[in-house]
Each structure stands twice: as structure tokens, then as C-alpha cells.
Short mmCIF file of C-alpha atoms and ligand atoms in Angstrom, two decimals:
data_model
loop_
_atom_site.label_atom_id
_atom_site.label_comp_id
_atom_site.label_asym_id
_atom_site.label_seq_id
_atom_site.Cartn_x
_atom_site.Cartn_y
_atom_site.Cartn_z
CA MET A 1 84.69 99.87 130.78
CA VAL A 2 83.48 100.61 127.90
CA ASN A 3 81.15 103.34 127.26
CA ALA A 4 79.69 104.46 124.10
CA VAL A 5 79.15 107.45 121.69
CA VAL A 6 76.29 107.85 119.58
CA GLY A 7 73.35 110.21 117.98
CA ALA A 8 69.69 110.14 119.06
CA ASN A 9 68.98 111.41 115.54
CA TRP A 10 69.72 111.90 112.13
CA GLY A 11 73.86 112.54 112.81
CA ASP A 12 76.20 115.24 112.66
CA GLU A 13 74.82 116.13 116.51
CA GLY A 14 77.92 116.75 117.25
CA LYS A 15 79.31 113.01 118.25
CA GLY A 16 83.11 114.27 117.08
CA LYS A 17 82.99 117.09 119.27
CA ILE A 18 82.00 114.72 122.53
CA THR A 19 84.23 111.76 121.60
CA ASP A 20 86.87 113.85 121.32
CA MET A 21 85.96 115.47 124.75
CA LEU A 22 85.89 112.40 126.63
CA ALA A 23 88.71 111.04 124.63
CA LYS A 24 90.50 112.33 127.06
CA GLU A 25 89.97 110.02 129.99
CA ALA A 26 90.08 107.07 127.14
CA ASP A 27 92.60 104.60 126.50
CA ILE A 28 91.08 102.97 123.30
CA ILE A 29 88.41 104.28 120.78
CA VAL A 30 86.88 102.96 118.56
CA ARG A 31 85.09 102.66 115.47
CA PHE A 32 82.42 99.92 115.06
CA GLN A 33 80.04 100.87 111.75
CA GLY A 34 79.56 103.04 109.05
CA GLY A 35 82.56 103.57 106.34
CA ALA A 36 83.55 107.41 104.78
CA ASN A 37 80.29 108.73 103.92
CA ALA A 38 79.37 110.76 107.10
CA GLY A 39 82.34 112.92 109.44
CA HIS A 40 83.03 114.57 112.29
CA THR A 41 83.88 117.63 112.91
CA ILE A 42 86.64 118.71 115.47
CA VAL A 43 88.11 122.07 116.70
CA ASN A 44 91.25 121.76 118.86
CA ASP A 45 95.01 123.35 119.63
CA TYR A 46 96.37 121.48 116.04
CA GLY A 47 93.44 123.24 114.13
CA LYS A 48 89.48 122.32 112.29
CA PHE A 49 89.24 119.32 111.12
CA ALA A 50 86.96 117.07 108.86
CA LEU A 51 87.27 112.79 110.24
CA HIS A 52 85.68 110.41 108.11
CA THR A 53 86.91 107.08 108.94
CA LEU A 54 89.67 107.55 112.28
CA PRO A 55 88.07 107.47 115.48
CA SER A 56 87.53 111.44 116.92
CA GLY A 57 90.52 110.03 119.47
CA VAL A 58 93.31 110.59 117.18
CA PHE A 59 94.69 114.16 118.85
CA TYR A 60 95.79 112.10 121.84
CA ASN A 61 99.23 111.08 122.44
CA HIS A 62 97.86 108.38 125.08
CA THR A 63 94.94 106.85 122.68
CA THR A 64 94.91 103.34 120.47
CA SER A 65 92.68 104.10 117.47
CA ILE A 66 90.90 100.92 116.68
CA ILE A 67 89.17 100.78 113.48
CA GLY A 68 86.69 97.90 113.87
CA ASN A 69 85.53 95.00 111.90
CA GLY A 70 81.65 96.49 111.99
CA VAL A 71 83.28 99.28 109.57
CA ALA A 72 83.20 99.48 105.75
CA LEU A 73 86.84 100.20 105.13
CA ASN A 74 88.34 102.77 103.05
CA ILE A 75 92.04 101.87 103.10
CA PRO A 76 93.31 104.78 100.73
CA VAL A 77 91.14 107.05 102.69
CA LEU A 78 92.32 106.43 105.99
CA PHE A 79 95.80 105.89 104.39
CA ASN A 80 95.73 109.43 103.56
CA GLU A 81 93.54 110.81 106.22
CA ILE A 82 96.84 109.32 108.65
CA LYS A 83 98.77 112.01 106.07
CA SER A 84 96.30 114.47 106.70
CA ILE A 85 96.50 115.22 110.18
CA THR A 86 100.35 114.32 110.42
CA ASP A 87 100.94 116.98 108.18
CA ARG A 88 99.87 119.57 110.00
CA ASN A 89 101.40 118.68 113.30
CA VAL A 90 99.65 115.87 115.07
CA PRO A 91 101.47 113.07 116.55
CA ILE A 92 101.67 109.76 114.22
CA PRO A 93 98.60 108.34 116.01
CA LYS A 94 98.61 104.78 117.33
CA ILE A 95 96.13 102.58 114.83
CA LEU A 96 94.65 99.23 114.70
CA VAL A 97 92.28 97.80 112.06
CA SER A 98 90.60 94.92 112.20
CA ASP A 99 91.84 92.06 110.42
CA ARG A 100 88.54 90.78 109.46
CA ALA A 101 87.17 94.79 108.73
CA GLN A 102 85.97 94.55 105.31
CA ILE A 103 86.82 96.66 102.90
CA VAL A 104 85.18 99.05 100.17
CA MET A 105 86.34 97.79 96.62
CA PRO A 106 86.77 100.50 94.46
CA TYR A 107 84.15 99.03 92.91
CA HIS A 108 81.44 99.92 95.80
CA ILE A 109 82.14 103.31 95.18
CA LEU A 110 81.17 102.64 91.01
CA PHE A 111 77.92 101.10 91.88
CA ASP A 112 76.87 104.24 94.19
CA GLN A 113 77.42 106.07 91.95
CA TYR A 114 75.61 104.42 89.14
CA GLU A 115 72.37 103.30 90.87
CA GLU A 116 71.92 106.77 92.39
CA GLU A 117 72.03 108.02 87.83
CA ARG A 118 69.57 105.28 87.56
CA LEU A 119 67.14 106.08 90.17
CA GLY A 120 66.93 109.62 89.10
CA GLY A 121 64.17 111.66 90.69
CA LYS A 122 64.12 108.78 92.90
CA SER A 123 67.59 108.55 94.54
CA PHE A 124 68.99 108.35 98.18
CA GLY A 125 70.26 111.03 97.80
CA SER A 126 73.73 108.85 98.90
CA THR A 127 77.39 110.23 99.32
CA LYS A 128 78.72 108.07 96.78
CA SER A 129 81.37 106.83 99.14
CA GLY A 130 79.97 103.20 98.37
CA ILE A 131 78.49 102.42 101.34
CA ALA A 132 74.82 100.52 100.32
CA PRO A 133 76.95 98.20 97.87
CA PHE A 134 79.64 97.07 100.18
CA TYR A 135 77.11 96.25 102.67
CA SER A 136 74.76 94.90 100.07
CA ASP A 137 77.74 92.27 99.71
CA LYS A 138 78.91 91.68 103.03
CA TYR A 139 75.52 90.29 103.76
CA ALA A 140 75.86 88.46 100.25
CA LYS A 141 79.34 86.99 101.07
CA ILE A 142 80.99 88.27 98.47
CA GLY A 143 82.95 90.79 100.73
CA PHE A 144 86.57 90.88 101.33
CA GLN A 145 87.81 90.53 104.49
CA VAL A 146 91.37 92.49 105.45
CA ASN A 147 92.70 89.00 106.50
CA GLU A 148 91.99 88.32 102.57
CA LEU A 149 94.81 90.61 101.29
CA PHE A 150 97.54 88.11 102.77
CA HIS A 151 96.90 85.29 100.94
CA GLU A 152 97.10 86.08 97.08
CA GLU A 153 96.40 83.08 95.50
CA ALA A 154 92.31 82.96 97.36
CA LEU A 155 92.46 86.46 96.41
CA LYS A 156 93.51 85.87 92.85
CA GLU A 157 90.23 83.31 92.64
CA LYS A 158 87.97 85.26 94.46
CA ILE A 159 88.59 88.70 92.27
CA GLU A 160 87.97 86.59 89.39
CA ARG A 161 85.14 85.29 90.77
CA VAL A 162 82.90 88.76 92.11
CA CYS A 163 84.46 90.12 88.65
CA GLU A 164 82.77 87.68 86.65
CA MET A 165 79.43 88.86 88.31
CA LYS A 166 80.21 92.26 88.74
CA ASN A 167 80.61 92.44 84.97
CA ILE A 168 77.20 91.68 83.75
CA LEU A 169 75.57 94.20 85.90
CA LEU A 170 77.86 96.93 84.30
CA GLU A 171 77.45 95.50 80.75
CA HIS A 172 73.61 94.83 80.65
CA LEU A 173 72.27 96.96 83.59
CA TYR A 174 74.16 99.87 84.07
CA HIS A 175 76.04 100.30 80.34
CA LYS A 176 79.41 100.60 82.12
CA PRO A 177 83.23 99.60 81.63
CA LEU A 178 84.01 96.66 82.93
CA ILE A 179 86.10 95.71 85.22
CA ASP A 180 89.85 94.60 84.78
CA PRO A 181 90.57 91.27 87.37
CA VAL A 182 94.00 92.09 86.78
CA GLU A 183 94.04 96.06 87.44
CA LEU A 184 92.32 95.04 90.75
CA LEU A 185 94.51 92.60 91.68
CA GLU A 186 97.03 95.16 91.20
CA THR A 187 94.85 97.78 93.46
CA MET A 188 94.57 94.52 96.50
CA HIS A 189 98.29 94.60 96.34
CA GLU A 190 98.57 98.12 97.34
CA TYR A 191 95.51 98.50 99.67
CA ARG A 192 97.01 94.94 100.99
CA ASP A 193 100.74 97.56 101.44
CA MET A 194 99.16 100.66 103.07
CA VAL A 195 97.44 98.39 106.14
CA ALA A 196 99.73 95.68 106.62
CA PRO A 197 101.89 98.22 109.46
CA TYR A 198 97.71 98.08 111.13
CA VAL A 199 96.21 94.66 111.10
CA CYS A 200 94.79 93.37 114.16
CA ASP A 201 93.00 91.06 115.57
CA VAL A 202 90.88 93.78 117.70
CA SER A 203 88.75 91.56 119.13
CA LEU A 204 91.29 89.70 121.34
CA TYR A 205 93.11 93.06 121.86
CA LEU A 206 89.89 94.24 123.50
CA ASP A 207 89.28 91.36 125.37
CA LYS A 208 92.62 91.92 127.37
CA ALA A 209 91.94 95.60 127.23
CA ILE A 210 89.01 95.14 128.93
CA LYS A 211 90.42 92.65 131.60
CA GLU A 212 93.74 95.01 132.44
CA GLY A 213 90.46 97.79 133.02
CA LYS A 214 91.09 99.57 129.99
CA ASN A 215 89.59 102.69 129.40
CA ILE A 216 87.06 102.32 125.84
CA LEU A 217 85.34 104.42 123.97
CA LEU A 218 82.40 103.33 121.22
CA GLU A 219 82.58 106.25 118.45
CA GLY A 220 78.83 105.91 116.43
CA GLN A 221 78.17 107.46 112.89
CA LEU A 222 75.04 109.07 111.87
CA GLY A 223 72.13 108.28 114.38
CA THR A 224 69.45 106.49 115.27
CA LEU A 225 67.75 107.81 112.83
CA LYS A 226 69.20 106.43 109.64
CA ASP A 227 69.38 102.68 111.73
CA PRO A 228 68.17 99.95 108.78
CA ASP A 229 66.33 98.30 111.59
CA HIS A 230 64.38 101.03 113.50
CA GLY A 231 65.48 104.33 110.90
CA ILE A 232 63.03 105.87 108.41
CA TYR A 233 63.72 102.82 106.43
CA PRO A 234 64.58 102.91 103.71
CA MET A 235 66.61 106.87 103.85
CA VAL A 236 68.80 104.65 106.25
CA THR A 237 72.26 104.28 106.15
CA SER A 238 73.42 100.19 105.60
CA SER A 239 74.74 99.30 108.99
CA SER A 240 73.95 99.58 112.24
CA THR A 241 73.89 103.07 114.08
CA LEU A 242 72.97 101.85 117.68
CA ALA A 243 75.14 101.36 120.97
CA ALA A 244 74.02 97.84 120.86
CA TYR A 245 75.92 96.68 117.61
CA GLY A 246 78.90 98.53 119.40
CA ALA A 247 79.45 95.40 121.14
CA ILE A 248 79.39 93.23 117.67
CA GLY A 249 81.38 95.97 115.12
CA ALA A 250 84.21 95.99 117.81
CA GLY A 251 83.77 92.49 118.88
CA ILE A 252 82.85 93.01 122.73
CA PRO A 253 80.34 90.98 125.17
CA PRO A 254 77.14 93.83 124.57
CA TYR A 255 77.10 93.85 129.40
CA GLU A 256 80.63 95.78 128.89
CA ILE A 257 78.87 98.68 127.66
CA LYS A 258 78.35 100.53 130.95
CA LYS A 259 76.98 103.59 129.82
CA ILE A 260 75.30 105.33 126.63
CA ILE A 261 75.98 108.57 126.31
CA THR A 262 73.62 109.53 123.13
CA VAL A 263 73.96 112.74 121.94
CA CYS A 264 71.25 115.27 120.99
CA LYS A 265 70.97 118.95 118.92
CA ALA A 266 69.37 121.82 120.39
CA TYR A 267 68.01 121.77 117.07
CA SER A 268 67.81 119.29 114.42
CA SER A 269 69.16 119.11 111.38
CA ALA A 270 69.19 116.11 108.23
CA VAL A 271 70.97 115.53 105.52
CA GLY A 272 70.05 113.22 102.39
CA ALA A 273 65.78 112.21 101.93
CA GLY A 274 63.49 111.35 103.78
CA ALA A 275 60.56 112.32 106.09
CA PHE A 276 61.96 115.09 108.57
CA VAL A 277 58.57 116.45 110.24
CA SER A 278 59.99 118.80 111.93
CA GLU A 279 61.82 120.77 108.90
CA ILE A 280 61.47 124.89 108.17
CA PHE A 281 61.87 126.55 105.21
CA GLY A 282 62.54 129.73 103.79
CA GLU A 283 64.66 132.31 105.17
CA GLU A 284 63.67 131.10 108.97
CA ALA A 285 66.14 127.85 107.98
CA ASP A 286 68.52 129.69 105.86
CA GLU A 287 69.26 132.24 109.23
CA LEU A 288 69.31 128.56 111.74
CA ARG A 289 71.84 127.21 109.15
CA ARG A 290 74.12 130.06 108.21
CA ARG A 291 74.68 130.14 112.68
CA GLY A 292 74.19 126.45 113.08
CA GLY A 293 77.56 123.62 114.30
CA ASP A 294 80.71 126.07 114.10
CA GLY A 295 80.94 127.68 110.72
CA GLY A 296 77.24 126.54 109.33
CA GLU A 297 75.00 123.19 108.86
CA TYR A 298 77.33 122.22 105.40
CA GLY A 299 78.12 118.56 104.89
CA ALA A 300 81.28 117.53 106.43
CA THR A 301 81.97 115.19 103.41
CA THR A 302 80.08 116.77 100.91
CA GLY A 303 79.60 120.24 101.67
CA ARG A 304 75.85 120.13 101.18
CA PRO A 305 73.17 122.40 102.39
CA ARG A 306 71.66 120.25 105.72
CA ARG A 307 67.85 120.06 106.21
CA MET A 308 66.93 122.46 108.99
CA GLY A 309 64.12 121.84 111.36
CA TRP A 310 63.22 122.88 115.48
CA PHE A 311 63.79 120.27 118.18
CA ASP A 312 62.07 116.75 117.44
CA CYS A 313 60.80 115.59 121.21
CA VAL A 314 59.01 112.94 119.43
CA ALA A 315 62.08 111.98 117.84
CA SER A 316 64.68 112.01 120.14
CA LYS A 317 62.63 110.84 122.42
CA TYR A 318 62.79 107.83 120.30
CA GLY A 319 66.42 107.92 119.54
CA CYS A 320 67.12 108.10 123.07
CA ARG A 321 65.12 105.00 123.85
CA LEU A 322 66.57 103.25 120.94
CA GLN A 323 70.16 103.01 121.98
CA GLY A 324 69.70 102.80 125.50
CA THR A 325 70.37 105.76 127.08
CA THR A 326 71.96 106.55 130.16
CA ASP A 327 72.99 109.82 129.67
CA VAL A 328 72.45 112.88 127.38
CA ALA A 329 74.86 114.97 125.96
CA PHE A 330 73.18 118.29 124.71
CA THR A 331 74.96 120.20 121.89
CA VAL A 332 74.86 123.53 120.30
CA LEU A 333 72.71 124.88 122.43
CA ASP A 334 74.60 128.28 122.29
CA VAL A 335 73.86 128.54 118.32
CA LEU A 336 69.65 129.50 119.70
CA GLY A 337 71.21 133.03 121.36
CA TYR A 338 69.25 134.81 118.83
CA LEU A 339 65.86 133.15 118.90
CA GLU A 340 62.87 136.04 120.33
CA GLU A 341 61.14 132.45 120.49
CA ILE A 342 61.88 128.54 120.18
CA PRO A 343 59.63 126.46 119.00
CA VAL A 344 59.84 122.87 120.23
CA CYS A 345 58.27 119.78 118.05
CA VAL A 346 56.29 117.80 121.38
CA GLY A 347 54.07 115.54 118.86
CA TYR A 348 52.66 114.79 115.31
CA GLU A 349 49.78 115.26 114.41
CA ILE A 350 48.38 112.02 112.37
CA ASP A 351 45.22 111.45 111.23
CA GLY A 352 43.54 113.56 113.43
CA GLU A 353 45.44 112.34 116.29
CA ILE A 354 48.60 113.40 118.33
CA THR A 355 50.92 111.24 119.25
CA THR A 356 54.53 111.23 121.04
CA ASN A 357 55.41 108.08 119.57
CA PHE A 358 58.18 108.10 116.60
CA PRO A 359 55.78 105.83 113.86
CA VAL A 360 57.04 103.37 110.88
CA THR A 361 58.07 105.53 107.76
CA GLY A 362 54.57 105.11 105.40
CA LYS A 363 52.56 107.00 108.88
CA LEU A 364 55.86 109.04 109.94
CA GLU A 365 55.67 110.91 106.19
CA MET A 366 51.55 112.07 107.28
CA ALA A 367 52.85 113.58 110.50
CA LYS A 368 51.96 117.12 110.94
CA PRO A 369 54.48 118.79 113.43
CA VAL A 370 53.04 119.84 117.31
CA PHE A 371 54.99 122.95 118.02
CA GLU A 372 55.36 124.67 121.62
CA ILE A 373 56.69 127.74 121.45
CA LEU A 374 59.30 128.19 124.52
CA PRO A 375 60.99 131.41 125.40
CA GLY A 376 64.57 132.41 124.08
CA TRP A 377 67.60 133.87 125.93
CA LYS A 378 68.47 136.96 123.75
CA GLU A 379 72.51 135.74 124.88
CA ASP A 380 75.53 134.26 124.16
CA ILE A 381 76.06 131.67 125.88
CA ARG A 382 79.66 129.97 125.29
CA GLY A 383 82.40 130.87 128.03
CA ILE A 384 79.92 129.67 130.51
CA HIS A 385 81.18 126.76 132.56
CA LYS A 386 78.05 126.19 135.22
CA TYR A 387 75.00 125.59 134.87
CA GLU A 388 73.76 127.87 137.64
CA ASP A 389 75.14 130.70 135.32
CA LEU A 390 73.55 130.01 132.37
CA PRO A 391 70.24 132.45 131.78
CA GLU A 392 66.55 131.09 133.12
CA ASN A 393 65.10 130.68 130.23
CA CYS A 394 68.11 128.49 128.39
CA LYS A 395 67.32 126.49 131.82
CA LYS A 396 64.26 126.48 131.44
CA TYR A 397 64.63 124.99 127.58
CA ILE A 398 67.29 122.81 128.71
CA GLU A 399 64.62 120.82 131.23
CA PHE A 400 62.07 121.22 128.83
CA VAL A 401 63.47 119.17 126.77
CA GLU A 402 64.68 116.67 128.96
CA GLU A 403 61.24 116.22 130.50
CA ARG A 404 59.38 115.47 127.03
CA ILE A 405 62.59 112.91 125.84
CA GLY A 406 62.87 111.31 129.68
CA TYR A 407 66.45 110.74 129.45
CA PRO A 408 68.82 112.77 132.02
CA ILE A 409 70.74 115.48 130.00
CA THR A 410 74.05 115.43 131.73
CA MET A 411 76.08 117.41 129.93
CA VAL A 412 75.66 120.58 127.75
CA SER A 413 77.86 121.53 125.14
CA ASN A 414 77.80 125.28 124.31
CA GLY A 415 80.64 126.15 121.97
CA PRO A 416 82.72 123.40 119.33
CA GLY A 417 85.76 123.23 121.16
CA ARG A 418 86.64 120.86 124.62
CA GLU A 419 86.66 122.79 126.77
CA ASP A 420 82.51 124.28 125.96
CA ILE A 421 80.88 122.18 127.97
CA ILE A 422 78.90 121.86 130.93
CA TYR A 423 78.38 118.85 133.47
CA ARG A 424 74.93 119.04 134.80
CA LYS A 425 75.09 115.66 137.57
P1 LIG B 501 79.27 114.63 114.43
O1 LIG B 501 79.27 113.61 112.92
O2 LIG B 501 77.87 113.98 115.77
O3 LIG B 501 80.08 114.86 115.23
O4 LIG B 501 78.87 116.04 113.99
P2 LIG B 501 79.16 117.64 113.11
O5 LIG B 501 80.64 116.78 113.22
O6 LIG B 501 79.08 117.15 111.87
O7 LIG B 501 78.33 118.23 113.25
C1 LIG B 501 78.96 119.37 114.44
C2 LIG B 501 79.55 120.89 114.26
O8 LIG B 501 78.75 120.62 115.22
C3 LIG B 501 80.72 120.51 114.20
O9 LIG B 501 81.20 121.52 112.98
C4 LIG B 501 81.05 120.67 115.68
O10 LIG B 501 82.90 121.51 115.65
C5 LIG B 501 79.84 121.93 116.25
N1 LIG B 501 79.68 121.57 117.48
C6 LIG B 501 79.57 120.91 117.83
N2 LIG B 501 79.25 120.95 119.54
C7 LIG B 501 79.26 122.44 119.15
C8 LIG B 501 78.33 123.54 120.17
O11 LIG B 501 78.02 123.23 121.07
N3 LIG B 501 78.35 124.32 119.71
C9 LIG B 501 78.05 124.60 118.28
N4 LIG B 501 78.32 126.52 117.78
N5 LIG B 501 78.98 123.90 117.06
C10 LIG B 501 79.66 123.09 118.37
#
């Protein structure tokens, strides 16, 4: 059986924690899109970890962690991440890397920085991990698949061809140092040696695993609103963040995905630029940011303070719909325990009309939030394991959100740890 864990919002919903928790019952965990640009924070018996490339199942002995073909594979980051966890006494995980995954090249990272510099004030707020240049090259058909590292002559020839083109941009558009193809080939040899022990025909491996009835978990990065087709284009990421893409980015049939667990945070946060209708500012935002997540809402990769907002029913209903949600995991609810009253965004006012349907970007930028105020519960709910034991107003908050988004909240997360979870139905 294949299940997916994906985000309903702008990312940072707590997918890492939910995946780590569900990984207990899983045999295989697959990353199917994205790259080292975002991170998951996981707290478990070994300590606190920020993972960027490895799937969140690497902390269990019984799981196999897979980097699917849809991922933007940064080989040195993967290598260092494996080292960073084994250095902290986590047993050496079983890792497989798709032979069709493409490689983030050193120049992708440079082009990402140069382009943000060139755009100046109009930049995308990229994490500068090379993701946009990487996916551009993949679809322009000048990317490098992992299997190409093992064919020396063809690799050398392709590197020369690609450098010729990249160097024109470096010289004339960015005015930066050129790439030396000989040096680049040497770097590719290093990458080849780092990745060689893990390379696998992943779709074949998963086909066999599915037939054997193995429990497979697909782990998404970011959330619906960062999807290049259905998100807040162009302030999106460059690979699809939707569960449907899990089939492509892992190489499995779409009908094998049985459960889609969409992670939704009890308030909103976002990184990077772009419309964010329920955003709050000033002291109100600072306090939520300080108390948020596990040790504050700051980027796992960049340390940047995240933009904060109240829960947005319009964006989350849309986010859950596009994922094809079967279950909602409602996370970080414990953080809201300090509030007397909790505003919830229940509609958008656009041109004098109120809607609960998430609009295209141009309209989104004009939208004003319509808030409804719910009473807070003023209590620490960490440590509670049964739904009935939650304070009355807390249950009302959950049920209000569930009704507005229209998808069942089957899990409530009330703390960063594996055991901080309340199953509902
Ligand atoms: P992801 O990218 O979706 O995995 O999200 P992040 O890891 O960036 O952000 C989630 C943060 O919230 C992490 O620091 C988690 O440890 C923490 N977290 C997850 N679930 C909960 C929860 O229910 N309560 C609290 N307080 N923190 C949580």
C-alpha cells in the first residue's frame, strides 16, 4: 500500500514530524520532488535534526529511504546529511537513489544567486539552492541524470556542450567567472564516487515492493500553494508539490496511492515573497513566531524569520482539494494555547464580493481577509492523548476548521514529538 504525506499550505506544516511518526509502520519512504531548498525538522530519541534531502524515515532501522527520480539531487548535501546523522549515533540508514534522478550542478547554485542579484528588489526570495535553474535545465533537456555519471565519454562531451552555453550567459548577462569544463568533469567524478553505493532502478524496486504488499510512504516537500501549476505562481517552487506527482516522481502507478494525508498547520506561516491574505504583523506576529513550531518559526535551511498569519480556511480548503486529501493532519495546535481569542480567516473579499474559493494570483493580491473570532482555550494541551480530553474550545476550533475546509481531520498534533498525536476517527 502506498500513502502520501503532503502539505496543504505554503510548506512548514509539520510534514517531517507526521512522516517520522507514520514511518514506524512503513517499510519504504520516498522523496518524490523538490531538493535541498526546504527542510524538515524532526525531534526524536536521537535529538533534533534538520533534514533537507533525506526522507524523514532515516531514523528507523527497518525502513529504506529512497530519493526518487523527481528530486533535485544535490549529491554533496546528501552525502553530508548521511554523515551528520551517523555522526550522532543514528544507525547507518538504508538509502537508495534513483538512477534517473537528476543532479543539482554547482553552476545551478551559482545561477540561482546571480539571477536573484540581477533581479534585485524584484527577486523571488529564493533559498539559492539552485532549484529553479535545475528544473529549467531538466525540462530544457540539458540536465544530468545520475546514470550519466557512469558513462565517461558521453559525460565529458555533454559537459563541454553545456558549458559552452552556460558560459555565454556568465560572460554577457551576469559578468561572472566562467565554468572550466575540465574542473567540472573532476567534480562529477567526485559526485559519482559519492553516490555510487546508493544507485538503484527505483521504479523497478518499488514495483516489486508494491507486489509484495510493502508499506510505502511518499513524502512531499512544501505545500499546495507552492505548486508551479496550482500555487501562487510565480512565487512558487519549481517542482509539483502535489500528491499526484508522487506517482511520477517515484515511478509508480497513480492508482496505487491509497491515502493522502494532507498536513495543515493550526495557524499560517510562509517564507519568500507572494500574496499571503491572512498575514499578521508587528507584535501580534512576533509573538506567534516566537511561540510557533518547536523553538520559533524560522527557516530550517536559511534561519529566516517566517511570515506569520492566522489560519486560512480558503487557502486550506483549496490546498486540501488539490492534494486529493483523504485525511487531514492538523498540526502545531498546542502553540495557540496562549491566546484569549483566535481569529480565523473564513473568506476573501475581492472587489466588494466575498468568496471562499481560492483565486488566481492577480485576484489574490487584491483579496482582503474576512475574519471570524473564536474563543481560545488558554491551556497547555501538550501531553493529551485522547480527543475527549481536549478543552471544549479547542475541540470547537478543530471542528470549525474541519467544517470550513470540508475534509476530515483524523489526526491532531499537539507537540513536536512522535507521541504528541491524537487520533480522531
Ligand atoms: P515541514 O517542512 O512541513 O516538515 O515543517 P517544518 O519541519 O519546517 O516545521 C514544523 C516545525 O514544527 C518543526 O520545528 C517541528 O518540530 C514542529 N512541530 C511539528 N508538529 C508540531 C506540533 O504539533 N506542535 C509543536 N509545538 N511543534 C510541532
